[in-house]
Amino acid sequence: MPGPIEPKKPNRSGVAFAGGIGALAGLSLTAHRRPQLRAAGACAGAAVLMAGETLARRRQRPDEIPPLWSRILTSGAMAAPAGWAVGKLPGSGPLPVAAGFGALCGLMGFRPQKVAFGPLFGAGAGALMAAVNSRTPAPAVAAITVVGYRIASAALFRDAQVSLLRERAPAGDLPFIVPLESRTRYVGTDYVRALAEVLEGDYERDAADAGIVASIDELAGPDFDPSTVDAQVREFYEHTTRFRLDIVPEWRQWVRPGYLLYRTVVARPLGQANVPMNQREALRGIHSRIDTIDRDGDGVADVRGWIRSFAETDAPIYVGIYTTYRHEGRGYVSVGFPLPQATFTATLLPKGRPGGGLTLTSKSDLPHPGHYLAYIDPATRDMTALAVAGFAEELHVHVTGGELRAEHAFWVFGLPFLVLHYRIRKKAGDGTVDGDAPAPDRLRLVGGGRPPGRSGVRDG
């Protein structure tokens, strides 16, 4: 029998850092007082935060984040010095200061409901504090607003959108996460080539007649019978490169400003997850290919990377590593999107559709389907993983009117924000590859540092 799980021990540097935050908070809250009281305030603030950090760490168990009360206490202490700085500005009364800090808290919550709730809460708190004392110091207004908002938010929004799943776990313990990261800050369309060098495998660019999965049969389970799948749907998954995909993105209006900012600041510099903003952009041309890696020289692809890019510039739209694995009698599809020293994985449950279609969904009560963000330690290959419950997606591939179609829908914080509509057609030529496509490059790349990888099929 394993012994009891030991709580974490307080980290000296963490306790010292908390003390520094507490001292600044104490100084800020007593800035209008005499020097002796300011010194006492700094000491009291340091003592409270250090005691809180010590107690929180002693109560914290492995794979847990610090308790909520500790996080609220720290955020309130951090707000006080910021409030002191804001208080130097003209017109910094309780109402504008509280409304501003409430809005900031809402933005940091990301969820649209929290974004809307933040300034409303701040304005209400500021009005109340102004009614009680119109000269309430700005540091106190900021700290009270942040602490009050955090408490109210925790009571109203009880479903965690992001949570710590595992800390420093071996990849084998998390079969639903694809443990393949980018070794550089830019992912780009040559990612699979670089990965082949790390894995010491045979690399094939733009593999002929390749699919994103080796066989639909690998996905069999209680919710999915592969024998019911329409032949065209099966061919698309097993021989994806035989097809052209016309895409029509349908964005919800509320998400467009935020996505434009994300695209400019994050996606383009990263070379990953850069979805077209509209149909006009998509109609300029999108190139799609599958690069593969054969790690053991048996002629069967062990890694399949589906790479989509803008035809004019070869700027990446996304780079996804497609794998399948089985767990407790079910097959799953896991798609890993490499990030610098990290990976974002979508693990999807297959379900049959009427008429021979196939649905892949992360919406399930089963433990594996979902979205996961994991940091991969470059030395040990262990992963620290977050479960991103606030993100969801469903992909429906079906035959309608004799044509192959697909809809790929996405939700964030329970709100729909994007649907990608696909029209899927056979390429010109002999029906297996594009007639005017260049011959694929096949290289043998050798390098060091083989990490534990994933086959095209995995056992969980």
Short mmCIF file of C-alpha atoms in Angstrom, two decimals:
data_model
loop_
_atom_site.label_atom_id
_atom_site.label_comp_id
_atom_site.label_asym_id
_atom_site.label_seq_id
_atom_site.Cartn_x
_atom_site.Cartn_y
_atom_site.Cartn_z
CA MET A 1 0.00 0.00 0.00
CA PRO A 2 1.38 3.44 -0.88
CA GLY A 3 1.97 5.77 2.00
CA PRO A 4 0.08 9.02 2.58
CA ILE A 5 0.72 11.84 0.14
CA GLU A 6 3.11 14.32 1.69
CA PRO A 7 2.18 18.00 1.48
CA LYS A 8 4.57 20.39 -0.17
CA LYS A 9 7.17 22.13 1.92
CA PRO A 10 7.28 25.93 1.83
CA ASN A 11 9.93 27.26 -0.53
CA ARG A 12 12.20 29.84 1.08
CA SER A 13 12.37 32.00 -2.02
CA GLY A 14 8.58 31.83 -2.37
CA VAL A 15 8.10 32.86 1.26
CA ALA A 16 10.59 35.72 0.83
CA PHE A 17 8.83 36.89 -2.34
CA ALA A 18 5.48 36.84 -0.53
CA GLY A 19 7.05 38.87 2.26
CA GLY A 20 8.20 41.46 -0.24
CA ILE A 21 4.71 41.76 -1.70
CA GLY A 22 3.25 42.08 1.77
CA ALA A 23 5.74 44.78 2.75
CA LEU A 24 4.90 46.82 -0.36
CA ALA A 25 1.20 46.40 0.35
CA GLY A 26 1.65 47.55 3.94
CA LEU A 27 3.65 50.57 2.86
CA SER A 28 1.05 51.49 0.26
CA LEU A 29 -1.88 51.18 2.63
CA THR A 30 -0.16 53.39 5.23
CA ALA A 31 1.46 55.84 2.81
CA HIS A 32 -0.58 58.73 4.25
CA ARG A 33 0.48 57.93 7.81
CA ARG A 34 3.52 58.86 9.95
CA PRO A 35 6.87 57.10 9.24
CA GLN A 36 6.54 54.90 12.31
CA LEU A 37 3.13 53.65 11.18
CA ARG A 38 4.43 53.07 7.64
CA ALA A 39 7.23 50.90 9.01
CA ALA A 40 4.76 48.99 11.16
CA GLY A 41 2.48 48.57 8.15
CA ALA A 42 5.32 47.15 6.07
CA CYS A 43 6.26 44.69 8.80
CA ALA A 44 2.66 43.64 9.35
CA GLY A 45 2.07 43.17 5.64
CA ALA A 46 5.21 41.07 5.27
CA ALA A 47 4.28 38.94 8.28
CA VAL A 48 0.73 38.29 7.02
CA LEU A 49 1.79 37.32 3.48
CA MET A 50 4.70 35.15 4.69
CA ALA A 51 2.42 33.34 7.14
CA GLY A 52 -0.19 32.88 4.42
CA GLU A 53 2.36 31.51 1.95
CA THR A 54 3.74 29.08 4.53
CA LEU A 55 0.29 27.80 5.52
CA ALA A 56 -0.89 27.54 1.90
CA ARG A 57 2.14 25.50 0.83
CA ARG A 58 1.80 23.16 3.78
CA ARG A 59 -1.82 22.48 2.82
CA GLN A 60 -1.04 22.14 -0.88
CA ARG A 61 -0.84 18.59 -2.23
CA PRO A 62 0.95 17.39 -5.37
CA ASP A 63 -0.83 18.33 -8.61
CA GLU A 64 -2.72 21.11 -6.80
CA ILE A 65 -2.42 24.86 -7.09
CA PRO A 66 -2.34 27.01 -3.94
CA PRO A 67 -5.75 27.31 -2.23
CA LEU A 68 -8.15 30.02 -3.35
CA TRP A 69 -7.90 32.05 -0.15
CA SER A 70 -4.14 32.32 -0.60
CA ARG A 71 -4.46 33.47 -4.20
CA ILE A 72 -7.07 36.07 -3.22
CA LEU A 73 -4.88 37.36 -0.39
CA THR A 74 -1.88 37.70 -2.70
CA SER A 75 -3.84 39.43 -5.46
CA GLY A 76 -5.26 41.93 -2.96
CA ALA A 77 -1.75 42.67 -1.64
CA MET A 78 -0.46 43.18 -5.19
CA ALA A 79 -3.31 45.58 -5.95
CA ALA A 80 -2.39 47.96 -3.14
CA PRO A 81 0.90 49.28 -4.62
CA ALA A 82 -0.75 49.57 -8.04
CA GLY A 83 -3.56 51.55 -6.39
CA TRP A 84 -1.00 53.83 -4.75
CA ALA A 85 0.48 54.62 -8.19
CA VAL A 86 -2.96 55.24 -9.71
CA GLY A 87 -3.83 57.47 -6.77
CA LYS A 88 -1.19 59.96 -7.91
CA LEU A 89 -3.24 60.69 -11.03
CA PRO A 90 -5.80 63.55 -11.02
CA GLY A 91 -9.40 62.55 -10.46
CA SER A 92 -8.50 59.25 -8.78
CA GLY A 93 -11.50 59.02 -6.48
CA PRO A 94 -12.98 55.76 -5.18
CA LEU A 95 -15.41 55.31 -8.09
CA PRO A 96 -12.97 55.55 -11.04
CA VAL A 97 -10.25 53.61 -9.21
CA ALA A 98 -12.60 50.78 -8.26
CA ALA A 99 -14.16 50.67 -11.72
CA GLY A 100 -10.72 50.51 -13.32
CA PHE A 101 -9.46 47.71 -11.09
CA GLY A 102 -12.72 45.83 -11.51
CA ALA A 103 -12.37 46.05 -15.28
CA LEU A 104 -8.77 44.85 -15.04
CA CYS A 105 -9.82 41.85 -12.94
CA GLY A 106 -12.51 41.01 -15.49
CA LEU A 107 -10.05 41.13 -18.37
CA MET A 108 -7.65 38.85 -16.52
CA GLY A 109 -10.46 36.34 -16.14
CA PHE A 110 -10.73 36.10 -19.97
CA ARG A 111 -14.21 34.59 -19.81
CA PRO A 112 -16.66 37.02 -21.49
CA GLN A 113 -18.97 36.78 -18.50
CA LYS A 114 -16.12 37.82 -16.20
CA VAL A 115 -15.04 40.60 -18.55
CA ALA A 116 -18.54 42.07 -18.37
CA PHE A 117 -18.88 41.50 -14.63
CA GLY A 118 -15.58 43.18 -13.70
CA PRO A 119 -16.36 46.86 -14.40
CA LEU A 120 -19.92 46.47 -13.10
CA PHE A 121 -18.66 45.10 -9.80
CA GLY A 122 -15.93 47.73 -9.61
CA ALA A 123 -18.36 50.58 -10.23
CA GLY A 124 -20.72 49.27 -7.56
CA ALA A 125 -17.91 48.81 -5.04
CA GLY A 126 -16.51 52.25 -5.83
CA ALA A 127 -19.88 53.92 -5.41
CA LEU A 128 -20.35 52.23 -2.05
CA MET A 129 -16.88 53.23 -0.80
CA ALA A 130 -17.41 56.80 -2.02
CA ALA A 131 -20.69 56.97 -0.11
CA VAL A 132 -19.01 55.77 3.06
CA ASN A 133 -15.90 57.93 2.72
CA SER A 134 -15.18 59.93 -0.42
CA ARG A 135 -11.53 60.24 0.68
CA THR A 136 -10.84 56.52 0.95
CA PRO A 137 -7.17 56.11 -0.13
CA ALA A 138 -6.66 54.64 -3.59
CA PRO A 139 -4.51 51.69 -2.32
CA ALA A 140 -7.33 50.61 -0.02
CA VAL A 141 -9.91 51.05 -2.80
CA ALA A 142 -7.83 48.90 -5.17
CA ALA A 143 -7.19 46.14 -2.62
CA ILE A 144 -10.80 46.00 -1.44
CA THR A 145 -12.09 45.93 -5.03
CA VAL A 146 -9.77 43.13 -6.11
CA VAL A 147 -10.45 41.00 -3.04
CA GLY A 148 -14.19 41.58 -3.30
CA TYR A 149 -14.24 40.79 -7.00
CA ARG A 150 -12.25 37.58 -6.53
CA ILE A 151 -14.64 36.39 -3.80
CA ALA A 152 -17.76 37.25 -5.81
CA SER A 153 -16.32 35.75 -8.98
CA ALA A 154 -15.48 32.50 -7.21
CA ALA A 155 -19.05 32.30 -5.93
CA LEU A 156 -20.69 33.08 -9.29
CA PHE A 157 -18.38 31.21 -11.69
CA ARG A 158 -17.80 27.93 -9.93
CA ASP A 159 -16.80 25.82 -12.93
CA ALA A 160 -13.03 25.99 -13.40
CA GLN A 161 -12.09 26.76 -17.00
CA VAL A 162 -8.40 25.95 -16.50
CA SER A 163 -7.05 23.60 -13.85
CA LEU A 164 -3.77 21.94 -12.98
CA LEU A 165 -3.95 18.32 -14.10
CA ARG A 166 -0.51 16.90 -13.32
CA GLU A 167 2.84 18.29 -12.29
CA ARG A 168 6.10 16.75 -13.57
CA ALA A 169 4.38 13.59 -14.81
CA PRO A 170 5.99 11.13 -17.25
CA ALA A 171 4.41 11.11 -20.70
CA GLY A 172 3.22 7.53 -20.23
CA ASP A 173 0.90 8.66 -17.44
CA LEU A 174 -0.90 11.07 -19.79
CA PRO A 175 -1.67 9.10 -22.96
CA PHE A 176 -4.21 11.72 -24.07
CA ILE A 177 -1.47 14.36 -24.51
CA VAL A 178 0.82 14.37 -27.55
CA PRO A 179 4.28 15.02 -26.00
CA LEU A 180 5.87 16.72 -29.00
CA GLU A 181 6.94 20.34 -28.61
CA SER A 182 8.77 22.91 -30.71
CA ARG A 183 12.43 23.26 -29.83
CA THR A 184 12.44 26.83 -31.19
CA ARG A 185 10.28 29.89 -30.72
CA TYR A 186 8.81 29.55 -34.21
CA VAL A 187 6.83 26.45 -35.20
CA GLY A 188 6.30 26.97 -38.93
CA THR A 189 5.75 24.64 -41.87
CA ASP A 190 9.12 22.88 -41.47
CA TYR A 191 8.30 21.63 -37.98
CA VAL A 192 7.97 17.94 -38.92
CA ARG A 193 11.30 18.02 -40.75
CA ALA A 194 12.99 19.39 -37.61
CA LEU A 195 11.18 16.80 -35.48
CA ALA A 196 12.45 13.99 -37.72
CA GLU A 197 15.99 15.08 -36.94
CA VAL A 198 15.29 14.83 -33.22
CA LEU A 199 13.52 11.46 -33.53
CA GLU A 200 16.16 10.07 -35.92
CA GLY A 201 13.50 8.97 -38.38
CA ASP A 202 12.83 8.84 -42.12
CA TYR A 203 11.16 12.10 -43.11
CA GLU A 204 8.80 12.40 -46.06
CA ARG A 205 7.56 15.81 -47.08
CA ASP A 206 4.11 15.99 -48.68
CA ALA A 207 3.66 12.23 -48.44
CA ALA A 208 1.71 10.71 -51.32
CA ASP A 209 -1.65 9.12 -50.55
CA ALA A 210 -1.31 9.71 -46.80
CA GLY A 211 -4.08 10.07 -44.25
CA ILE A 212 -4.36 11.82 -40.92
CA VAL A 213 -5.08 8.38 -39.42
CA ALA A 214 -3.80 5.01 -40.57
CA SER A 215 -7.18 3.32 -40.29
CA ILE A 216 -10.65 4.28 -39.10
CA ASP A 217 -10.86 0.81 -37.55
CA GLU A 218 -8.45 1.96 -34.81
CA LEU A 219 -11.22 4.19 -33.45
CA ALA A 220 -13.74 1.44 -32.74
CA GLY A 221 -15.54 1.64 -29.42
CA PRO A 222 -18.97 1.60 -27.73
CA ASP A 223 -19.91 4.90 -29.40
CA PHE A 224 -18.50 4.15 -32.84
CA ASP A 225 -18.72 1.20 -35.23
CA PRO A 226 -16.28 1.73 -38.13
CA SER A 227 -18.31 -0.57 -40.39
CA THR A 228 -21.10 2.04 -40.50
CA VAL A 229 -18.87 4.79 -41.96
CA ASP A 230 -19.53 5.91 -45.51
CA ALA A 231 -16.76 4.94 -47.94
CA GLN A 232 -16.05 8.58 -48.79
CA VAL A 233 -15.67 9.54 -45.13
CA ARG A 234 -13.32 6.61 -44.55
CA GLU A 235 -11.26 7.53 -47.60
CA PHE A 236 -10.93 11.12 -46.43
CA TYR A 237 -9.47 10.12 -43.08
CA GLU A 238 -7.24 7.33 -44.38
CA HIS A 239 -6.14 9.06 -47.61
CA THR A 240 -6.47 12.74 -46.80
CA THR A 241 -4.00 13.88 -49.47
CA ARG A 242 -6.36 12.68 -52.21
CA PHE A 243 -8.67 15.58 -51.41
CA ARG A 244 -8.85 19.34 -51.73
CA LEU A 245 -10.55 21.34 -48.98
CA ASP A 246 -12.39 24.59 -49.61
CA ILE A 247 -12.84 26.45 -46.34
CA VAL A 248 -15.37 29.09 -45.30
CA PRO A 249 -14.70 30.50 -41.79
CA GLU A 250 -17.72 31.77 -39.87
CA TRP A 251 -16.62 33.90 -36.90
CA ARG A 252 -18.98 35.26 -34.29
CA GLN A 253 -18.81 39.04 -34.22
CA TRP A 254 -18.04 39.28 -30.51
CA VAL A 255 -14.76 37.37 -30.85
CA ARG A 256 -13.37 39.11 -33.95
CA PRO A 257 -11.59 42.04 -32.19
CA GLY A 258 -9.92 39.72 -29.69
CA TYR A 259 -8.92 37.26 -32.39
CA LEU A 260 -7.37 40.01 -34.53
CA LEU A 261 -5.24 41.06 -31.54
CA TYR A 262 -4.28 37.42 -30.80
CA ARG A 263 -3.44 36.81 -34.44
CA THR A 264 -1.15 39.83 -34.66
CA VAL A 265 0.57 39.44 -31.31
CA VAL A 266 0.69 35.64 -30.92
CA ALA A 267 -0.24 33.49 -33.93
CA ARG A 268 1.81 35.08 -36.70
CA PRO A 269 5.04 35.48 -34.69
CA LEU A 270 4.57 31.92 -33.39
CA GLY A 271 3.86 30.33 -36.78
CA GLN A 272 0.92 28.34 -35.41
CA ALA A 273 -2.90 28.52 -35.08
CA ASN A 274 -3.41 31.32 -37.61
CA VAL A 275 -6.93 30.60 -38.96
CA PRO A 276 -8.20 32.76 -41.88
CA MET A 277 -10.28 35.70 -40.76
CA ASN A 278 -12.77 35.54 -43.61
CA GLN A 279 -13.65 33.71 -46.83
CA ARG A 280 -11.91 36.30 -48.99
CA GLU A 281 -8.63 35.52 -47.29
CA ALA A 282 -9.22 31.78 -47.59
CA LEU A 283 -10.01 32.05 -51.33
CA ARG A 284 -6.53 33.43 -52.01
CA GLY A 285 -5.38 29.84 -51.74
CA ILE A 286 -4.51 27.38 -48.99
CA HIS A 287 -1.89 24.65 -49.38
CA SER A 288 -2.42 21.41 -47.49
CA ARG A 289 0.07 18.59 -47.07
CA ILE A 290 0.90 15.73 -44.72
CA ASP A 291 4.52 15.21 -43.66
CA THR A 292 5.39 11.87 -42.10
CA ILE A 293 8.17 10.30 -40.04
CA ASP A 294 9.00 6.59 -40.04
CA ARG A 295 10.96 5.98 -36.84
CA ASP A 296 11.67 2.25 -37.15
CA GLY A 297 12.26 1.88 -40.89
CA ASP A 298 9.31 -0.43 -41.52
CA GLY A 299 7.80 1.82 -44.17
CA VAL A 300 4.81 2.76 -41.98
CA ALA A 301 4.40 6.35 -40.79
CA ASP A 302 4.76 6.72 -37.02
CA VAL A 303 4.22 10.50 -36.97
CA ARG A 304 1.74 12.30 -39.21
CA GLY A 305 1.81 16.07 -39.36
CA TRP A 306 -1.00 17.85 -41.21
CA ILE A 307 0.32 21.23 -42.31
CA ARG A 308 -1.86 23.93 -43.78
CA SER A 309 -0.46 27.23 -45.05
CA PHE A 310 -1.40 30.20 -47.19
CA ALA A 311 -0.46 29.40 -50.79
CA GLU A 312 0.97 32.84 -51.65
CA THR A 313 3.34 33.16 -48.70
CA ASP A 314 3.57 29.65 -47.17
CA ALA A 315 2.73 31.34 -43.86
CA PRO A 316 1.45 28.57 -41.58
CA ILE A 317 -2.21 28.30 -40.68
CA TYR A 318 -1.67 25.38 -38.35
CA VAL A 319 0.65 22.45 -37.78
CA GLY A 320 -1.06 19.48 -36.13
CA ILE A 321 0.41 16.10 -35.19
CA TYR A 322 -2.36 13.50 -35.58
CA THR A 323 -2.26 10.32 -33.49
CA THR A 324 -4.70 7.65 -32.36
CA TYR A 325 -4.64 5.52 -29.24
CA ARG A 326 -6.86 3.09 -27.38
CA HIS A 327 -7.91 3.11 -23.75
CA GLU A 328 -10.37 0.79 -22.02
CA GLY A 329 -11.85 -0.48 -25.27
CA ARG A 330 -12.23 2.91 -26.95
CA GLY A 331 -10.28 4.57 -29.71
CA TYR A 332 -9.41 8.27 -29.54
CA VAL A 333 -7.88 10.85 -31.84
CA SER A 334 -5.32 13.17 -30.24
CA VAL A 335 -4.08 16.16 -32.19
CA GLY A 336 -1.01 17.89 -30.81
CA PHE A 337 -0.28 21.48 -31.79
CA PRO A 338 3.40 22.14 -31.01
CA LEU A 339 4.31 25.30 -29.12
CA PRO A 340 7.71 26.50 -27.88
CA GLN A 341 8.71 23.90 -25.25
CA ALA A 342 5.03 23.00 -24.90
CA THR A 343 2.09 21.39 -26.65
CA PHE A 344 -1.62 22.09 -26.90
CA THR A 345 -3.52 18.82 -27.40
CA ALA A 346 -7.10 18.19 -28.45
CA THR A 347 -8.22 14.66 -27.59
CA LEU A 348 -11.45 13.76 -29.37
CA LEU A 349 -13.95 10.94 -28.96
CA PRO A 350 -15.28 9.38 -32.21
CA LYS A 351 -19.03 8.97 -32.61
CA GLY A 352 -21.08 7.68 -35.51
CA ARG A 353 -23.50 9.95 -37.38
CA PRO A 354 -26.66 9.00 -39.26
CA GLY A 355 -25.94 8.33 -42.92
CA GLY A 356 -22.40 7.07 -42.40
CA GLY A 357 -20.83 10.26 -41.05
CA LEU A 358 -18.24 10.57 -38.28
CA THR A 359 -18.10 13.05 -35.42
CA LEU A 360 -14.98 13.77 -33.38
CA THR A 361 -15.83 15.65 -30.19
CA SER A 362 -14.21 16.87 -27.01
CA LYS A 363 -17.64 17.21 -25.39
CA SER A 364 -17.85 14.10 -23.24
CA ASP A 365 -18.14 13.01 -19.62
CA LEU A 366 -15.34 10.49 -20.17
CA PRO A 367 -12.02 11.41 -18.53
CA HIS A 368 -9.83 11.58 -21.65
CA PRO A 369 -11.60 13.83 -24.21
CA GLY A 370 -10.72 17.48 -23.79
CA HIS A 371 -8.01 20.06 -24.34
CA TYR A 372 -4.69 20.17 -22.56
CA LEU A 373 -1.80 22.60 -22.40
CA ALA A 374 1.44 20.97 -21.28
CA TYR A 375 4.96 22.22 -20.63
CA ILE A 376 7.60 19.61 -21.47
CA ASP A 377 10.80 19.61 -19.45
CA PRO A 378 13.65 19.46 -21.99
CA ALA A 379 15.88 17.42 -19.68
CA THR A 380 13.52 14.84 -18.16
CA ARG A 381 10.68 14.90 -20.74
CA ASP A 382 8.23 15.11 -17.83
CA MET A 383 5.10 17.18 -18.39
CA THR A 384 3.27 19.73 -16.28
CA ALA A 385 -0.22 19.74 -17.75
CA LEU A 386 -3.26 21.98 -17.50
CA ALA A 387 -6.77 20.84 -18.40
CA VAL A 388 -8.48 23.58 -20.43
CA ALA A 389 -12.14 22.84 -19.73
CA GLY A 390 -13.23 26.19 -21.12
CA PHE A 391 -12.40 25.13 -24.69
CA ALA A 392 -14.42 22.63 -26.73
CA GLU A 393 -14.74 21.51 -30.33
CA GLU A 394 -16.64 19.13 -32.60
CA LEU A 395 -15.79 18.02 -36.13
CA HIS A 396 -18.57 16.53 -38.25
CA VAL A 397 -17.60 14.84 -41.54
CA HIS A 398 -20.50 13.56 -43.62
CA VAL A 399 -21.85 13.00 -47.14
CA THR A 400 -24.69 15.33 -48.19
CA GLY A 401 -26.18 15.21 -51.67
CA GLY A 402 -23.36 12.96 -52.78
CA GLU A 403 -20.71 15.51 -51.69
CA LEU A 404 -18.30 15.23 -48.81
CA ARG A 405 -18.74 18.05 -46.31
CA ALA A 406 -17.46 18.97 -42.87
CA GLU A 407 -18.26 21.46 -40.12
CA HIS A 408 -15.70 22.16 -37.42
CA ALA A 409 -17.25 24.06 -34.51
CA PHE A 410 -15.44 25.66 -31.55
CA TRP A 411 -16.60 26.97 -28.18
CA VAL A 412 -14.80 28.99 -25.54
CA PHE A 413 -16.21 29.40 -22.01
CA GLY A 414 -19.38 27.71 -23.25
CA LEU A 415 -19.94 30.28 -26.02
CA PRO A 416 -19.70 29.36 -29.73
CA PHE A 417 -17.14 31.52 -31.53
CA LEU A 418 -16.12 29.83 -34.80
CA VAL A 419 -17.38 27.31 -37.33
CA LEU A 420 -15.19 26.22 -40.24
CA HIS A 421 -17.27 24.94 -43.15
CA TYR A 422 -15.44 22.58 -45.52
CA ARG A 423 -16.29 21.39 -49.01
CA ILE A 424 -14.11 18.34 -49.64
CA ARG A 425 -13.41 17.26 -53.23
CA LYS A 426 -11.12 14.76 -54.94
CA LYS A 427 -8.00 16.23 -56.50
CA ALA A 428 -7.39 16.19 -60.23
CA GLY A 429 -5.23 13.48 -61.76
CA ASP A 430 -5.39 9.80 -61.02
CA GLY A 431 -7.56 10.12 -57.91
CA THR A 432 -4.75 9.49 -55.46
CA VAL A 433 -2.44 12.49 -55.76
CA ASP A 434 -2.60 15.90 -57.35
CA GLY A 435 -1.62 15.52 -60.96
CA ASP A 436 0.54 18.66 -61.04
CA ALA A 437 2.00 18.27 -57.56
CA PRO A 438 5.81 17.97 -57.27
CA ALA A 439 7.33 14.68 -56.28
CA PRO A 440 7.69 14.35 -52.50
CA ASP A 441 11.08 14.73 -50.89
CA ARG A 442 12.23 11.74 -48.87
CA LEU A 443 15.15 12.28 -46.55
CA ARG A 444 16.92 10.46 -43.76
CA LEU A 445 17.61 12.88 -40.95
CA VAL A 446 19.74 11.91 -37.98
CA GLY A 447 20.13 13.80 -34.73
CA GLY A 448 20.46 13.33 -31.01
CA GLY A 449 18.17 13.44 -28.01
CA ARG A 450 15.40 11.00 -28.89
CA PRO A 451 12.41 11.84 -26.66
CA PRO A 452 9.67 9.35 -25.95
CA GLY A 453 7.51 9.76 -29.02
CA ARG A 454 4.11 8.61 -30.23
CA SER A 455 3.29 6.11 -32.90
CA GLY A 456 0.44 6.68 -35.28
CA VAL A 457 -1.43 4.29 -32.97
CA ARG A 458 -0.91 4.35 -29.21
CA ASP A 459 -1.99 2.17 -26.34
CA GLY A 460 -3.19 4.06 -23.31
#
